[in-house]
Coordinates of C-alpha atoms and ligand atoms in Angstrom, one line a residue:
M1 CA 113.1 36.5 87.4
R2 CA 112.9 40.0 86.2
A3 CA 109.3 40.3 87.6
F4 CA 110.7 39.1 91.0
W5 CA 113.3 41.9 91.1
L6 CA 110.8 44.4 90.0
T7 CA 108.3 43.4 92.7
L8 CA 111.0 43.4 95.3
S9 CA 112.3 46.8 94.4
I10 CA 108.8 48.3 94.3
Q11 CA 108.3 46.8 97.7
V12 CA 111.5 48.3 99.0
A13 CA 110.6 51.7 97.6
L14 CA 107.1 51.5 99.1
C15 CA 108.4 50.3 102.4
Y16 CA 110.8 53.2 102.8
C17 CA 108.0 55.6 102.9
H18 CA 106.3 53.7 105.7
Y19 CA 109.2 52.7 107.8
T20 CA 109.4 54.4 111.2
Y21 CA 111.9 53.5 113.8
E22 CA 110.3 52.5 117.1
P23 CA 112.8 52.9 119.9
D24 CA 111.9 55.9 121.9
P25 CA 113.6 59.1 120.5
T26 CA 115.4 60.1 123.7
W27 CA 117.3 63.1 122.6
N28 CA 117.5 64.4 126.0
I29 CA 118.9 62.2 128.7
R30 CA 119.6 62.9 132.4
S31 CA 122.4 60.5 133.2
T32 CA 125.8 60.1 131.7
N33 CA 125.4 56.4 132.5
E34 CA 123.1 56.0 129.4
L35 CA 126.0 57.2 127.2
K36 CA 128.0 54.1 128.2
D37 CA 125.4 51.7 126.7
K38 CA 126.3 50.6 123.2
N39 CA 122.6 50.1 122.4
F40 CA 121.9 53.7 123.1
W41 CA 124.4 54.7 120.4
Y42 CA 123.2 52.1 117.9
H43 CA 119.5 53.1 118.2
D44 CA 120.3 56.7 118.2
A45 CA 122.2 56.4 114.9
Q46 CA 119.5 54.1 113.4
R47 CA 116.8 56.6 114.2
T48 CA 118.7 59.3 112.5
V49 CA 119.1 57.1 109.4
F50 CA 115.4 56.5 109.3
D51 CA 114.6 60.1 109.9
K52 CA 116.7 61.0 106.9
L53 CA 115.1 58.3 104.7
A54 CA 111.7 59.9 105.5
Q55 CA 112.8 63.3 104.4
Q56 CA 111.1 64.6 101.2
P57 CA 112.0 67.9 99.7
N58 CA 109.1 70.4 99.9
L59 CA 108.6 71.9 96.4
Y60 CA 105.6 74.1 97.1
L61 CA 106.0 77.8 97.0
A62 CA 106.9 79.6 100.2
K63 CA 104.1 82.0 101.0
N64 CA 106.1 83.3 104.0
V65 CA 109.8 83.6 104.7
I66 CA 111.2 84.2 108.1
F67 CA 115.0 84.9 108.3
F68 CA 116.4 84.6 111.8
L69 CA 119.9 86.1 112.3
G70 CA 121.9 85.3 115.4
D71 CA 124.4 88.2 115.3
G72 CA 127.9 86.7 115.8
M73 CA 126.4 83.3 116.4
S74 CA 129.5 81.2 115.4
V75 CA 129.3 77.4 115.3
P76 CA 131.1 77.1 118.7
T77 CA 128.5 79.6 120.1
V78 CA 125.7 77.2 118.9
T79 CA 127.5 74.2 120.4
A80 CA 128.1 75.9 123.8
G81 CA 124.6 77.4 123.7
R82 CA 123.0 74.0 123.3
I83 CA 125.0 72.6 126.2
Y84 CA 124.2 75.6 128.4
D85 CA 120.5 75.3 127.5
G86 CA 120.5 71.5 128.3
Q87 CA 122.4 72.0 131.5
L88 CA 119.8 74.6 132.6
K89 CA 117.1 72.1 132.0
G90 CA 118.9 69.4 134.1
Q91 CA 119.8 67.3 131.1
I92 CA 123.1 66.1 129.6
G93 CA 123.7 69.3 127.7
E94 CA 125.9 67.7 125.1
R95 CA 122.8 65.8 123.9
N96 CA 120.5 68.8 123.8
R97 CA 119.3 70.4 120.6
L98 CA 118.5 74.1 120.1
E99 CA 115.2 74.6 118.1
F100 CA 116.9 75.2 114.8
E101 CA 119.2 72.2 115.2
K102 CA 116.0 70.1 114.5
F103 CA 115.8 71.5 111.0
E104 CA 116.3 69.1 108.2
Y105 CA 118.8 71.0 106.1
V106 CA 122.1 72.7 107.1
G107 CA 124.7 74.5 105.0
L108 CA 127.7 76.7 105.6
S109 CA 127.9 80.4 104.6
K110 CA 131.2 82.1 103.7
T111 CA 131.1 85.5 105.5
Y112 CA 134.0 87.6 104.2
C113 CA 133.3 91.0 102.6
V114 CA 134.7 92.6 99.5
N115 CA 137.6 94.3 101.3
K116 CA 137.9 92.3 104.6
Q117 CA 138.7 88.7 105.4
V118 CA 136.8 89.0 108.7
A119 CA 133.5 90.8 108.3
D120 CA 131.3 93.2 110.3
S121 CA 127.5 93.3 110.6
A122 CA 127.1 96.0 108.0
C123 CA 128.7 94.5 104.9
T124 CA 127.2 91.1 105.8
A125 CA 123.7 92.6 106.1
S126 CA 124.1 93.8 102.4
A127 CA 125.1 90.2 101.5
Y128 CA 122.3 88.2 103.4
L129 CA 119.5 90.8 102.7
S130 CA 120.4 92.3 99.4
G131 CA 122.3 89.5 97.8
I132 CA 125.5 91.5 97.0
K133 CA 128.8 91.5 98.9
A134 CA 130.1 95.0 99.6
N135 CA 132.6 97.0 101.7
Y136 CA 133.1 96.7 105.4
L137 CA 131.0 99.2 107.5
T138 CA 128.7 100.1 104.6
I139 CA 125.0 99.0 104.4
G140 CA 122.7 98.6 101.4
V141 CA 125.2 100.0 98.9
S142 CA 127.5 98.3 96.4
A143 CA 131.3 98.1 96.8
D144 CA 131.5 101.2 94.5
V145 CA 130.7 103.1 97.7
Q146 CA 133.7 103.7 100.0
L147 CA 133.3 104.4 103.8
N148 CA 131.8 107.8 104.4
D149 CA 131.3 108.6 100.7
C150 CA 127.9 110.2 101.1
A151 CA 127.5 111.3 97.5
S152 CA 128.3 107.9 96.1
A153 CA 125.8 106.3 98.4
Q154 CA 123.1 108.5 97.0
Q155 CA 123.7 107.4 93.4
P156 CA 120.8 105.2 92.4
E157 CA 123.0 102.7 90.6
H158 CA 125.0 102.1 93.9
R159 CA 121.9 101.4 96.0
L160 CA 120.9 97.8 96.6
S161 CA 117.4 96.6 97.1
S162 CA 116.7 94.2 99.9
I163 CA 114.6 91.1 100.1
A164 CA 112.1 93.2 102.1
A165 CA 111.7 95.5 99.0
W166 CA 111.3 92.4 96.8
A167 CA 108.5 91.1 99.1
Q168 CA 106.8 94.5 99.1
R169 CA 107.0 94.7 95.3
A170 CA 105.2 91.4 95.2
H171 CA 102.5 92.8 97.5
K172 CA 103.6 90.8 100.4
S173 CA 104.1 92.4 103.8
A174 CA 107.5 92.9 105.5
G175 CA 108.7 93.5 109.0
L176 CA 111.7 93.5 111.3
V177 CA 112.3 92.5 114.9
T178 CA 115.6 92.9 116.8
T179 CA 117.0 93.2 120.3
T180 CA 119.4 96.0 119.2
R181 CA 118.4 99.5 118.2
V182 CA 116.3 99.2 115.1
T183 CA 118.8 101.5 113.4
H184 CA 121.8 99.2 114.2
A185 CA 123.7 97.6 111.3
S186 CA 121.8 94.3 110.8
P187 CA 118.2 95.6 110.9
A188 CA 119.3 98.7 108.9
G189 CA 120.1 96.2 106.1
V190 CA 116.4 95.7 105.7
Y191 CA 115.7 99.3 104.7
A192 CA 118.7 101.6 104.7
H193 CA 121.5 102.7 102.3
T194 CA 124.5 104.3 103.9
S195 CA 128.2 104.7 103.5
N196 CA 128.7 104.3 107.3
R197 CA 126.8 102.1 109.6
D198 CA 127.3 104.6 112.4
F199 CA 125.1 107.3 110.8
E200 CA 122.2 106.2 112.9
S201 CA 120.9 109.8 113.7
D202 CA 121.6 113.2 112.2
K203 CA 123.8 113.8 115.3
D204 CA 125.9 110.8 114.5
V205 CA 126.3 112.0 110.9
H206 CA 127.4 115.4 112.2
D207 CA 129.7 114.0 114.8
L208 CA 131.4 111.9 112.2
G209 CA 132.2 115.0 110.2
Q210 CA 129.6 114.7 107.5
N211 CA 126.7 117.0 106.5
P212 CA 123.3 115.4 107.5
S213 CA 121.7 117.0 104.4
D214 CA 124.0 115.1 102.1
C215 CA 123.9 111.9 104.2
P216 CA 120.4 110.9 105.3
D217 CA 120.7 109.1 108.7
I218 CA 119.4 105.6 109.2
A219 CA 116.5 106.5 111.5
Q220 CA 115.2 109.0 109.0
Q221 CA 115.4 106.3 106.3
L222 CA 112.9 104.2 108.3
L223 CA 110.3 106.8 107.3
E224 CA 111.1 106.5 103.6
G225 CA 110.8 103.9 100.8
V226 CA 111.1 100.3 102.1
G227 CA 111.2 101.5 105.7
K228 CA 108.0 103.4 105.4
N229 CA 106.2 100.4 104.1
L230 CA 107.4 98.0 106.8
K231 CA 104.3 96.7 108.7
V232 CA 106.2 95.8 111.9
V233 CA 109.3 97.4 113.5
L234 CA 110.2 96.1 117.0
G235 CA 113.4 96.7 118.9
G236 CA 115.3 99.4 120.8
G237 CA 116.6 102.9 120.1
T238 CA 114.2 105.7 120.9
K239 CA 117.1 108.1 121.2
K240 CA 117.8 108.0 117.4
F241 CA 114.2 109.0 116.8
L242 CA 113.6 111.8 119.2
P243 CA 115.0 115.4 119.2
N244 CA 117.4 116.4 122.0
T245 CA 114.7 118.5 123.5
M246 CA 112.4 115.6 124.2
T247 CA 112.6 112.5 126.4
D248 CA 111.0 109.0 126.0
I249 CA 108.6 107.5 128.5
Y250 CA 111.6 106.5 130.7
G251 CA 113.1 109.9 130.7
N252 CA 115.9 109.3 128.2
V253 CA 116.6 112.4 126.1
G254 CA 116.7 112.1 122.3
D255 CA 119.8 112.4 120.1
R256 CA 118.5 114.4 117.1
L257 CA 119.6 117.9 116.2
D258 CA 117.0 118.5 113.5
G259 CA 114.1 118.8 116.0
R260 CA 112.2 116.0 114.3
N261 CA 110.2 113.5 116.4
L262 CA 110.3 110.5 114.0
I263 CA 108.1 108.4 116.2
E264 CA 105.3 110.9 115.9
E265 CA 106.0 111.3 112.2
W266 CA 105.9 107.5 111.7
Q267 CA 102.4 107.4 113.3
Q268 CA 101.1 110.4 111.3
S269 CA 102.4 108.9 108.0
K270 CA 100.1 105.9 108.4
H271 CA 97.0 107.7 107.1
Q272 CA 94.6 104.9 107.0
G273 CA 94.3 101.8 109.1
N274 CA 95.3 101.2 112.6
A275 CA 98.9 102.1 113.4
R276 CA 100.2 101.5 117.0
V277 CA 103.3 102.7 118.8
V278 CA 104.3 100.8 122.0
F279 CA 107.1 101.4 124.5
N280 CA 106.9 98.4 126.8
R281 CA 105.9 94.8 127.2
T282 CA 102.6 95.5 128.9
E283 CA 101.5 97.8 126.0
L284 CA 102.6 95.2 123.4
L285 CA 100.8 92.3 125.0
N286 CA 97.7 94.5 125.5
T287 CA 97.5 95.5 121.8
D288 CA 94.9 93.9 119.7
L289 CA 97.3 92.8 117.0
R290 CA 94.6 91.4 114.7
Q291 CA 93.3 94.9 114.5
T292 CA 96.7 96.5 114.0
D293 CA 98.1 96.9 110.5
H294 CA 101.3 98.9 111.4
L295 CA 103.2 98.3 114.6
L296 CA 106.2 100.3 115.9
G297 CA 107.7 99.1 119.3
L298 CA 110.7 100.8 120.8
F299 CA 111.5 99.3 124.2
N300 CA 114.7 101.0 125.2
A301 CA 116.6 104.3 124.5
S302 CA 119.4 102.2 123.1
H303 CA 119.7 98.4 122.7
M304 CA 117.3 96.3 124.6
A305 CA 118.7 94.9 127.8
Y306 CA 120.3 91.5 127.9
H307 CA 117.8 88.8 129.0
L308 CA 120.0 88.1 132.1
D309 CA 120.0 91.8 133.1
D310 CA 117.2 93.7 134.8
S311 CA 115.1 95.9 132.6
I312 CA 111.8 97.6 132.8
D313 CA 108.8 95.8 131.3
T314 CA 110.7 94.4 128.3
P315 CA 109.3 91.8 125.9
T316 CA 111.4 88.7 125.0
L317 CA 112.5 88.1 121.5
A318 CA 110.0 85.3 121.3
E319 CA 107.2 87.6 122.3
M320 CA 108.2 90.2 119.7
T321 CA 108.4 87.5 117.1
E322 CA 104.9 86.3 117.9
A323 CA 103.6 89.9 117.7
A324 CA 105.2 90.4 114.4
I325 CA 103.8 87.2 112.9
E326 CA 100.3 88.1 114.1
V327 CA 100.4 91.5 112.4
L328 CA 102.0 90.2 109.2
S329 CA 99.7 87.2 108.9
S330 CA 96.8 89.3 107.9
N331 CA 98.2 89.6 104.4
P332 CA 96.8 86.7 102.3
L333 CA 99.9 86.9 100.0
G334 CA 102.3 86.3 102.8
Y335 CA 105.3 88.1 104.3
F336 CA 109.0 88.4 104.8
L337 CA 110.1 88.8 108.4
F338 CA 113.6 89.5 109.6
V339 CA 114.3 88.6 113.3
E340 CA 117.7 89.3 114.9
G341 CA 119.1 88.0 118.1
G342 CA 121.4 91.0 118.1
R343 CA 123.1 90.9 121.5
I344 CA 124.8 87.5 121.2
D345 CA 127.5 89.6 119.4
H346 CA 127.6 92.3 122.0
A347 CA 128.2 89.8 124.8
H348 CA 131.0 88.2 122.9
H349 CA 132.6 91.6 122.3
E350 CA 132.7 92.0 126.1
T351 CA 134.0 88.4 126.4
K352 CA 130.9 87.8 128.6
A353 CA 130.4 84.3 127.3
K354 CA 127.6 83.3 129.6
K355 CA 125.5 86.2 128.4
A356 CA 126.3 85.3 124.8
L357 CA 125.0 81.7 125.4
D358 CA 121.9 82.9 127.2
E359 CA 121.1 85.3 124.3
T360 CA 121.5 82.3 122.0
V361 CA 119.0 80.4 124.0
Q362 CA 116.6 83.3 123.8
F363 CA 117.1 83.3 120.0
S364 CA 116.3 79.6 119.8
N365 CA 113.2 80.2 121.9
A366 CA 112.1 82.8 119.3
V367 CA 112.6 80.3 116.5
K368 CA 110.5 77.8 118.5
R369 CA 107.7 80.3 118.8
A370 CA 107.7 81.1 115.1
R371 CA 107.6 77.3 114.3
R372 CA 104.6 76.9 116.6
L373 CA 102.8 79.8 114.8
T374 CA 103.5 78.8 111.2
D375 CA 103.0 75.9 108.9
P376 CA 106.2 74.3 107.5
W377 CA 104.3 73.6 104.3
D378 CA 104.0 77.3 103.4
T379 CA 106.6 79.0 105.6
L380 CA 110.3 78.9 104.9
I381 CA 112.4 79.5 108.1
V382 CA 116.1 80.1 107.6
V383 CA 118.4 80.6 110.6
S384 CA 122.0 81.8 110.3
A385 CA 124.6 84.3 111.6
D386 CA 126.3 87.2 109.9
H387 CA 129.8 86.3 111.1
G388 CA 131.6 84.4 113.8
H389 CA 133.5 85.3 116.9
T390 CA 136.8 84.2 118.5
M391 CA 135.3 82.1 121.3
T392 CA 136.6 78.5 121.4
I393 CA 135.6 75.5 123.5
N394 CA 138.9 74.4 125.1
G395 CA 139.8 70.8 125.8
Y396 CA 139.4 68.4 127.7
S397 CA 136.7 68.8 130.2
D398 CA 134.8 65.8 131.4
I399 CA 131.4 65.1 130.0
D400 CA 128.6 67.1 131.7
N401 CA 131.2 69.7 133.1
S402 CA 129.5 73.1 133.4
I403 CA 130.0 74.8 130.0
T404 CA 130.4 78.2 131.6
G405 CA 132.8 77.1 134.3
L406 CA 136.4 76.1 134.6
S407 CA 137.7 73.1 132.8
S408 CA 138.0 69.9 134.8
E409 CA 141.7 69.8 133.7
L410 CA 144.6 72.0 134.6
S411 CA 147.2 73.4 132.3
D412 CA 150.1 71.0 132.0
I413 CA 152.5 74.0 131.9
D414 CA 151.5 76.3 134.8
N415 CA 149.2 73.8 136.6
L416 CA 146.5 76.5 136.8
P417 CA 142.9 76.0 135.8
Y418 CA 141.6 77.4 132.4
A419 CA 138.1 78.1 131.4
T420 CA 136.3 75.8 129.0
L421 CA 135.3 79.0 127.0
S422 CA 137.9 81.5 126.1
Y423 CA 138.7 84.0 123.4
A424 CA 141.5 84.8 121.0
N425 CA 141.4 88.5 122.1
G426 CA 139.5 90.8 124.3
P427 CA 139.4 93.7 126.8
D428 CA 140.6 93.8 130.4
Y429 CA 143.9 91.9 129.8
Q430 CA 145.2 92.6 133.3
R431 CA 142.4 90.7 134.8
F432 CA 143.9 87.4 133.5
Y433 CA 147.7 88.0 133.5
T434 CA 150.1 89.3 136.1
A435 CA 153.8 90.3 135.9
A436 CA 155.9 87.8 137.8
V437 CA 159.0 88.9 139.9
N438 CA 161.4 87.9 137.1
G439 CA 159.5 90.1 134.6
S440 CA 157.7 87.3 132.8
V441 CA 153.9 87.2 132.5
E442 CA 151.9 84.7 134.3
R443 CA 148.2 83.8 134.3
V444 CA 146.1 84.6 137.3
D445 CA 144.4 81.7 139.2
L446 CA 141.0 81.7 137.6
R447 CA 139.5 80.2 140.8
N448 CA 139.8 83.7 142.3
L449 CA 137.6 85.2 139.6
N450 CA 133.8 84.6 139.1
I451 CA 134.0 82.4 136.0
G452 CA 130.4 81.3 135.5
D453 CA 128.9 84.7 136.5
K454 CA 126.8 86.5 133.9
D455 CA 129.1 89.5 134.1
E456 CA 132.4 87.8 134.3
R457 CA 134.7 88.2 131.3
Y458 CA 136.3 85.1 130.0
P459 CA 140.1 84.8 129.4
H460 CA 141.7 85.7 126.1
G461 CA 145.0 86.1 124.4
V462 CA 145.7 89.4 122.6
P463 CA 144.7 92.6 124.4
M464 CA 142.1 94.6 122.5
S465 CA 139.5 97.3 123.6
E466 CA 136.8 94.8 122.6
E467 CA 136.9 91.2 121.4
T468 CA 136.8 91.0 117.6
H469 CA 134.6 89.0 115.2
G470 CA 135.9 85.7 113.8
G471 CA 136.2 84.8 110.1
G472 CA 135.0 81.2 110.2
D473 CA 132.1 80.0 108.2
V474 CA 128.7 80.2 109.9
A475 CA 126.0 77.6 109.7
V476 CA 122.7 78.0 107.8
Y477 CA 119.7 76.0 109.1
A478 CA 116.6 75.8 106.9
N479 CA 113.1 74.3 107.2
G480 CA 110.1 74.5 104.9
P481 CA 109.6 75.0 101.1
W482 CA 112.9 74.6 99.2
A483 CA 114.9 74.2 102.4
H484 CA 117.0 71.5 100.7
L485 CA 118.5 74.2 98.5
F486 CA 120.3 75.6 101.6
S487 CA 122.7 72.7 102.0
G488 CA 126.3 72.9 100.8
V489 CA 129.0 75.6 101.2
Y490 CA 128.3 78.9 99.5
E491 CA 128.8 82.6 99.6
Q492 CA 126.7 84.4 102.2
N493 CA 125.1 86.6 99.5
T494 CA 123.4 83.5 98.0
L495 CA 120.9 83.5 100.9
P496 CA 118.4 86.1 99.8
H497 CA 118.6 84.6 96.2
L498 CA 117.5 81.2 97.6
M499 CA 114.8 82.7 99.8
A500 CA 113.5 84.8 96.9
Y501 CA 113.5 81.7 94.6
A502 CA 111.4 79.8 97.1
S503 CA 108.9 82.6 97.6
C504 CA 108.8 83.7 94.0
I505 CA 109.9 87.3 94.6
G506 CA 112.9 89.4 93.5
P507 CA 114.7 89.9 90.2
G508 CA 116.3 86.5 89.9
I509 CA 115.1 83.0 88.9
K510 CA 112.0 81.9 90.8
A511 CA 110.3 78.6 91.7
C512 CA 107.2 79.8 89.9
D513 CA 109.1 80.3 86.7
L514 CA 109.2 76.6 86.2
R515 CA 106.1 75.7 84.2
P516 CA 104.3 73.4 84.1
N517 CA 104.9 72.4 87.7
P518 CA 102.4 70.6 89.8
Y519 CA 103.8 72.2 92.9
N520 CA 103.5 75.7 91.4
T521 CA 101.2 76.8 94.2
Y522 CA 101.0 77.2 97.9
R523 CA 100.1 73.9 99.4
P524 CA 96.3 73.6 99.4
Ligands
NAG1 C1 104.2 101.1 129.9 O1 103.8 102.1 129.1 C2 102.6 102.7 129.5 C3 102.2 103.7 128.4 O2 103.2 104.5 128.0 C4 102.8 103.4 130.8 O3 101.6 104.1 131.3 C5 103.3 102.4 131.8 O4 103.6 103.1 133.0 C6 104.5 101.6 131.3 N1 104.8 100.6 132.2 C7 105.9 100.5 132.9 C8 106.1 99.4 133.9 O5 106.8 101.4 132.8
NAG2 C1 117.5 99.7 128.7 O1 118.7 99.0 128.7 C2 119.6 99.4 129.8 C3 120.9 98.7 129.5 O2 120.8 97.3 129.3 C4 118.9 98.9 131.1 O3 119.7 99.2 132.1 C5 117.6 99.6 131.2 O4 116.9 99.1 132.3 C6 116.8 99.4 129.9 N1 115.6 100.2 130.0 C7 114.3 99.7 129.9 C8 113.3 100.7 129.8 O5 114.1 98.5 129.9
NAG3 C1 159.6 83.4 136.6 O1 159.4 83.1 137.9 C2 158.4 82.2 138.3 C3 158.3 82.1 139.7 O2 158.2 83.4 140.3 C4 158.7 80.9 137.6 O3 157.7 79.9 137.9 C5 158.9 81.0 136.2 O4 159.2 79.8 135.6 C6 159.9 82.1 135.8 N1 159.8 82.3 134.4 C7 160.9 82.3 133.6 C8 160.7 82.6 132.2 O5 162.0 82.2 134.1
ZN4 ZN1 130.0 92.7 116.4

């Protein structure tokens, strides 16, 4: 009898590894009729169960780590973004999955900062890149440093080191890609230490009442320390690098008061090897990246244009990600790459929900490109957001209703339409409310606005000069070596500790500390 049970359980154990579920994995469907079929839901759920049973944690070392940050990419932004993407492709958007939603492991990150319940992109960058939570509006310094305290930010014991520095110390390469100015808060977290995120150029430091000689600006820090050793820097922001006596190739005059041309200095500092500076998509795509060991690309005077807006010869986030991976891949010891979809956040601040969703799709496309170019056995890809926003998906639209349009329902109080997407607060209050004859406030009829247009603002409650961030947890999606460690609910500053563990870098515990360990290697 015992032998029987033993044989049976061995068979069950063996069989699990081989089971696959046959019914066609139709994630994307084109008719809501299919949703009415009970078999559809049964097989859909069974397939998910079988997929989960086939999951095996990957315990090899991560040679490469790519951290994708969707700035302000709250969970409702991901939901609405997937519906928007699916609807553009002619599918039932609710069924669609963005690229990172195919990852095996998902967790939640708590985004608050040391002194704020709702965070900004600066203090969160310290958390998810340097592993320490700090004060609102500061970057790469501990909470000992108060806003604008330049002297305190210079004290070595207050300066944090980022996961890019840990990678460089382990002789890996590091790089960054963003759609914002490369001196903006999130990318600055890779290389800068500052008591105010707005100190992007020496002019900014001066305008904010500080002395640039006590307070090195962020652009200048890209030419020192960790910044200087980055192999790839792609994004916007020529004006923070050029003196106010010079223009970039598109005629935009620089910001700097100190007369320095940091773009030229960057190129001159790369004594040996092949360093390239590019200013547009044509130049980027014509560069022989295999022969390039340092790459600086600045594609706008300020932030790069939204994907839905016109711009001159601008690469997509996916194209920049591909270029970065090509350059960084030449290091046999691997790399750390930071990729930011930085303008999801900006569109939300303007309550331009359609642009926020479109930037989310661009971000997902960049993740897809990275997955195509890397091996999940040796490359850990982590996707998350720094903080949320106040956008909600309001009830109760019918299935397949346009996510960027008006709800299929009317308000049961004023009998006027509402938008499926709206915000808790935002700018341009008068666009949505009018004073009625008796002095009360009424909503305008949204059918008279352009809801669904890329530049239309979406309705909101509290009037503000710009819509604020939200304090909800953000999701973390992980794929590759040690991705299973990213499940659960944890503090945002845990993220670089986990990435460092998987790739065996940094000051903390590491996967390669565990000896003997048959997996203590890159997968052969
Ligand atoms: C791209 O940059 C190159 C080199 O600076 C320049 O010659 C070319 O005109 C630029 N292309 C466009 C479309 O502006
Ligand atoms: C830079 O961005 C602005 C604002 O989005 C846009 O109007 C402009 O065309 C962009 N410039 C280039 C060179 O793409
Ligand atoms: C104000 O007047 C409008 C009609 O102009 C009416 O619909 C609304 O109920 C009134 N509001 C209040 C608070 O009396
Ligand atoms: Zn923001």
